[in-house]
Short mmCIF file of C-alpha atoms in Angstrom, two decimals:
data_model
loop_
_atom_site.label_atom_id
_atom_site.label_comp_id
_atom_site.label_asym_id
_atom_site.label_seq_id
_atom_site.Cartn_x
_atom_site.Cartn_y
_atom_site.Cartn_z
CA MET A 1 -104.21 39.34 29.29
CA ASP A 2 -104.52 41.37 25.88
CA ASP A 3 -104.24 44.93 27.08
CA THR A 4 -102.18 46.71 24.76
CA CYS A 5 -100.00 49.73 24.69
CA VAL A 6 -101.82 52.92 23.16
CA THR A 7 -98.62 54.00 21.72
CA CYS A 8 -97.03 50.85 19.98
CA ALA A 9 -99.64 48.33 20.28
CA GLU A 10 -97.67 45.89 21.91
CA VAL A 11 -99.06 43.55 24.76
CA LEU A 12 -98.46 45.45 28.13
CA ASN A 13 -96.26 43.41 30.25
CA TRP A 14 -94.76 46.43 32.18
CA VAL A 15 -96.23 49.81 32.63
CA ALA A 16 -95.10 53.37 33.88
CA TYR A 17 -97.47 55.75 34.94
CA GLY A 18 -97.29 59.13 36.93
CA ALA A 19 -99.43 60.75 39.43
CA CYS A 20 -102.40 61.06 37.02
CA ARG A 21 -102.34 57.17 37.30
CA HIS A 22 -103.33 56.38 33.57
CA LYS A 23 -101.62 52.75 33.09
CA ASP A 24 -102.04 52.46 29.32
CA VAL A 25 -98.38 52.83 27.93
CA TYR A 26 -95.86 50.59 28.15
CA CYS A 27 -93.02 51.41 29.91
CA THR A 28 -90.15 51.43 27.09
CA CYS A 29 -92.34 53.81 25.25
CA VAL A 30 -92.54 55.91 28.31
CA ALA A 31 -88.80 55.86 28.84
CA ARG A 32 -88.15 56.85 25.23
CA SER A 33 -90.38 59.79 25.57
CA ARG A 34 -88.73 60.78 28.62
CA PHE A 35 -85.15 60.38 27.66
CA ILE A 36 -84.98 60.99 23.87
CA SER A 37 -87.83 63.91 23.60
CA HIS A 38 -87.72 64.96 27.12
CA ASP A 39 -91.51 64.72 27.28
CA ARG A 40 -92.49 64.47 30.88
CA CYS A 41 -96.53 64.50 29.99
CA CYS A 42 -98.69 61.36 29.91
CA SER A 43 -99.37 60.28 26.54
CA ILE A 44 -103.12 59.55 27.48
CA CYS A 45 -104.08 63.37 29.41
CA LYS A 46 -100.90 65.21 28.98
CA THR A 47 -100.41 66.08 32.59
CA PRO A 48 -96.70 66.59 33.39
CA SER A 49 -95.13 64.21 35.54
CA ASN A 50 -91.47 64.91 37.56
CA VAL A 51 -91.27 61.20 38.20
CA VAL A 52 -92.93 57.79 36.81
CA PHE A 53 -93.46 54.46 38.73
CA VAL A 54 -92.67 51.44 36.45
CA THR A 55 -94.13 48.06 37.35
CA LYS A 56 -95.50 44.81 36.09
CA ASP A 57 -98.99 45.19 34.33
CA LEU A 58 -101.10 42.92 36.30
CA GLY A 59 -104.48 44.21 35.08
CA GLU A 60 -106.67 45.54 38.01
CA TYR A 61 -103.77 44.06 40.30
CA THR A 62 -101.27 46.37 39.14
CA LYS A 63 -99.23 47.87 41.68
CA ARG A 64 -100.59 51.25 42.79
CA ILE A 65 -98.65 54.40 44.27
CA GLY A 66 -101.44 56.32 45.76
CA ASP A 67 -99.39 59.17 46.61
CA PHE A 68 -96.40 60.08 44.58
CA SER A 69 -95.15 62.42 47.27
CA VAL A 70 -94.34 59.52 49.27
CA LEU A 71 -91.38 58.64 46.87
CA PRO A 72 -88.10 60.21 48.07
CA PRO A 73 -87.13 63.56 46.19
CA ASP A 74 -83.61 64.57 45.07
CA VAL A 75 -82.50 61.00 44.89
CA GLU A 76 -79.31 59.66 42.88
CA GLU A 77 -79.06 56.74 40.29
CA GLY A 78 -79.78 53.33 41.94
CA ARG A 79 -81.22 51.63 45.01
CA VAL A 80 -83.28 53.78 46.95
CA GLY A 81 -85.30 51.96 49.88
CA ASN A 82 -87.37 49.48 48.14
CA TYR A 83 -87.11 50.77 44.81
CA TRP A 84 -84.52 51.49 41.91
CA TYR A 85 -84.27 54.89 40.30
CA HIS A 86 -83.10 55.72 36.97
CA GLU A 87 -81.97 59.30 36.75
CA GLY A 88 -82.30 59.54 32.73
CA THR A 89 -86.00 58.96 32.59
CA GLN A 90 -86.85 59.97 36.49
CA SER A 91 -88.52 56.68 36.97
CA PHE A 92 -88.43 54.45 40.05
CA PHE A 93 -88.96 50.75 39.39
CA ASP A 94 -89.91 48.02 42.02
CA ASP A 95 -87.82 45.18 39.93
CA SER A 96 -84.29 45.50 39.62
CA ASP A 97 -84.01 43.19 36.51
CA HIS A 98 -86.35 45.73 34.78
CA TYR A 99 -84.55 48.85 36.15
CA LYS A 100 -81.13 47.38 34.60
CA MET A 101 -82.98 46.78 31.26
CA ILE A 102 -84.18 50.16 30.82
CA LYS A 103 -80.74 51.66 31.97
CA ALA A 104 -79.07 49.50 29.42
CA MET A 105 -81.33 50.86 26.68
CA CYS A 106 -80.74 54.37 27.77
CA GLU A 107 -76.77 54.03 27.94
CA LEU A 108 -76.01 56.06 24.61
CA SER A 109 -73.12 54.81 22.34
CA CYS A 110 -71.92 55.70 18.91
CA SER A 111 -72.62 52.33 16.65
CA VAL A 112 -69.75 53.63 14.29
CA CYS A 113 -67.25 53.53 16.95
CA ASP A 114 -68.77 50.45 18.43
CA GLY A 115 -68.16 48.82 15.16
CA ILE A 116 -64.58 49.71 14.85
CA ASP A 117 -63.91 48.17 18.29
CA LYS A 118 -66.63 45.80 19.50
CA PHE A 119 -64.83 45.11 22.57
CA ARG A 120 -64.51 48.51 24.15
CA ARG A 121 -66.68 51.39 24.07
CA LYS A 122 -65.12 54.57 22.61
CA GLU A 123 -67.16 57.09 24.01
CA LYS A 124 -69.65 57.87 26.75
CA PHE A 125 -72.56 60.16 26.36
CA LYS A 126 -74.52 61.96 28.86
CA ASP A 127 -77.61 62.71 26.67
CA ILE A 128 -78.61 62.62 23.30
CA GLU A 129 -77.41 66.04 22.40
CA GLU A 130 -73.86 65.17 23.25
CA LEU A 131 -74.38 62.09 21.04
CA LYS A 132 -75.71 64.03 18.04
CA GLY A 133 -72.61 66.31 18.46
CA HIS A 134 -70.01 63.35 18.29
CA LEU A 135 -71.84 61.97 15.28
CA PHE A 136 -71.84 65.21 13.44
CA HIS A 137 -68.29 66.29 14.28
CA LYS A 138 -66.38 63.15 14.11
CA HIS A 139 -68.51 61.12 11.59
CA LYS A 140 -70.47 63.55 9.55
CA LEU A 141 -73.61 61.85 10.55
CA PHE A 142 -77.31 63.17 11.56
CA ILE A 143 -79.60 61.63 13.73
CA ILE A 144 -83.12 61.90 11.89
CA GLN A 145 -86.05 62.99 14.21
CA PHE A 146 -89.26 61.27 13.66
CA TYR A 147 -92.71 62.98 14.42
CA GLY A 148 -96.19 62.02 14.80
CA GLU A 149 -98.73 63.14 12.56
CA SER A 150 -99.79 66.48 14.29
CA GLU A 151 -95.94 67.06 15.09
CA LEU A 152 -95.21 66.55 11.51
CA TYR A 153 -97.59 69.14 10.07
CA THR A 154 -96.35 71.62 12.76
CA HIS A 155 -92.99 71.22 11.84
CA MET A 156 -93.53 71.26 7.65
CA SER A 157 -95.74 74.26 8.25
CA THR A 158 -93.33 76.46 10.26
CA GLU A 159 -89.76 74.94 9.09
CA HIS A 160 -90.70 74.49 5.32
CA HIS A 161 -92.75 76.27 2.56
CA THR A 162 -95.46 75.39 0.58
CA CYS A 163 -97.06 76.87 -2.39
CA ARG A 164 -100.28 79.06 -1.84
CA MET A 165 -100.83 78.85 -5.71
CA CYS A 166 -101.16 74.90 -5.74
CA LEU A 167 -103.61 75.07 -2.76
CA ARG A 168 -105.67 77.80 -4.65
CA GLN A 169 -105.97 75.15 -7.33
CA ASP A 170 -106.37 71.95 -5.06
CA ALA A 171 -106.98 72.49 -1.30
CA GLY A 172 -105.55 68.90 -0.57
CA GLN A 173 -102.16 69.46 -2.32
CA TYR A 174 -99.61 70.00 0.17
CA GLU A 175 -96.13 70.00 -1.13
CA TYR A 176 -93.20 71.26 0.80
CA TYR A 177 -89.84 72.86 -0.43
CA LYS A 178 -86.84 72.85 2.12
CA ASN A 179 -85.61 76.18 1.05
CA PHE A 180 -86.00 79.39 -1.04
CA ARG A 181 -84.01 78.10 -4.06
CA ASP A 182 -86.33 74.87 -4.65
CA PHE A 183 -89.23 77.01 -3.81
CA GLU A 184 -88.17 79.57 -6.58
CA ASN A 185 -87.66 76.75 -9.01
CA HIS A 186 -91.11 75.58 -8.44
CA PHE A 187 -92.61 78.70 -9.31
CA HIS A 188 -90.21 79.33 -12.26
CA THR A 189 -91.64 75.67 -13.40
CA TYR A 190 -95.36 75.46 -12.75
CA HIS A 191 -96.40 79.25 -12.18
CA PHE A 192 -95.50 82.89 -13.61
CA LEU A 193 -92.86 84.39 -11.30
CA CYS A 194 -92.63 88.16 -11.39
CA GLU A 195 -88.94 88.86 -12.02
CA ASP A 196 -89.03 92.42 -11.03
CA GLU A 197 -86.28 93.19 -8.51
CA GLU A 198 -88.39 94.37 -5.71
CA CYS A 199 -90.90 91.61 -6.21
CA LEU A 200 -87.90 89.12 -6.18
CA ALA A 201 -86.86 90.61 -2.63
CA LYS A 202 -90.34 89.86 -1.14
CA LYS A 203 -90.05 86.14 -2.16
CA PHE A 204 -92.11 85.93 -4.10
CA VAL A 205 -94.76 87.46 -6.31
CA VAL A 206 -96.50 84.78 -8.38
CA PHE A 207 -99.34 84.52 -10.83
CA LEU A 208 -101.39 81.58 -12.10
CA SER A 209 -101.23 82.48 -15.80
CA GLU A 210 -98.95 84.27 -18.03
CA HIS A 211 -101.98 86.83 -19.08
CA GLU A 212 -102.27 87.81 -15.26
CA LEU A 213 -98.62 88.72 -15.03
CA LYS A 214 -98.68 90.73 -18.38
CA VAL A 215 -102.05 92.56 -17.44
CA ASN A 216 -100.97 93.21 -13.84
CA TYR A 217 -97.48 94.04 -14.09
CA PRO A 218 -97.63 97.48 -15.35
CA THR A 219 -99.80 99.25 -12.22
CA ASP A 220 -98.80 98.51 -8.95
CA GLU A 221 -102.20 99.03 -7.68
CA ASN A 222 -103.69 95.92 -9.91
CA MET A 223 -100.40 93.96 -8.59
CA HIS A 224 -101.42 94.31 -4.84
CA THR A 225 -104.94 92.88 -5.71
CA GLN A 226 -104.07 90.10 -8.17
CA ARG A 227 -100.75 88.64 -7.41
CA SER A 228 -100.11 86.05 -4.81
CA TYR A 229 -97.46 87.09 -2.02
CA VAL A 230 -95.95 83.43 -0.73
#
């Protein structure tokens, strides 16, 4: 069988699917998305699913859940009738060994603390946010967040700064700056920043050339038509 996961491109041995019944994603990818990112949507059609069903991939013979409403609601971790339920990912399993594997994968621990004492886990964390807090407050460490291409563009466009002057000169040149200090240093180095107190307060008024700066600085009316507000 050569079916592969649309997310990680690994061979589909086990799949997880919701009511939309798209069985194209490896169950580990679904578990990570639901447990770490709290993303309950199908990777194919973006339909949200309160629960997913995990089973072995057998191609056209893969076990199907025709009606997800038959799955018991308000269940707790562990054995539920013929299935096993994992609360962290809201997933039902038809195989106990695979349930135990995903459960172990989702058990959060601190690698720093575990490295100090390999035989006894120091801390237990109920979710990723609690682990982040532990890493920062106890070890001054951060968890790095990874983005897909579209998510990265959205993050960079909303959380960081890019220079419109550079984009005017080269539409494909996207460079981002993490804070206003780095942004201001860029303007000082590559452009002509208006040092007027009022303009600095607007963060920032910038010109492409020194000539533009000198010509347009005396009159407010001209400045509004020629300069770039960033």
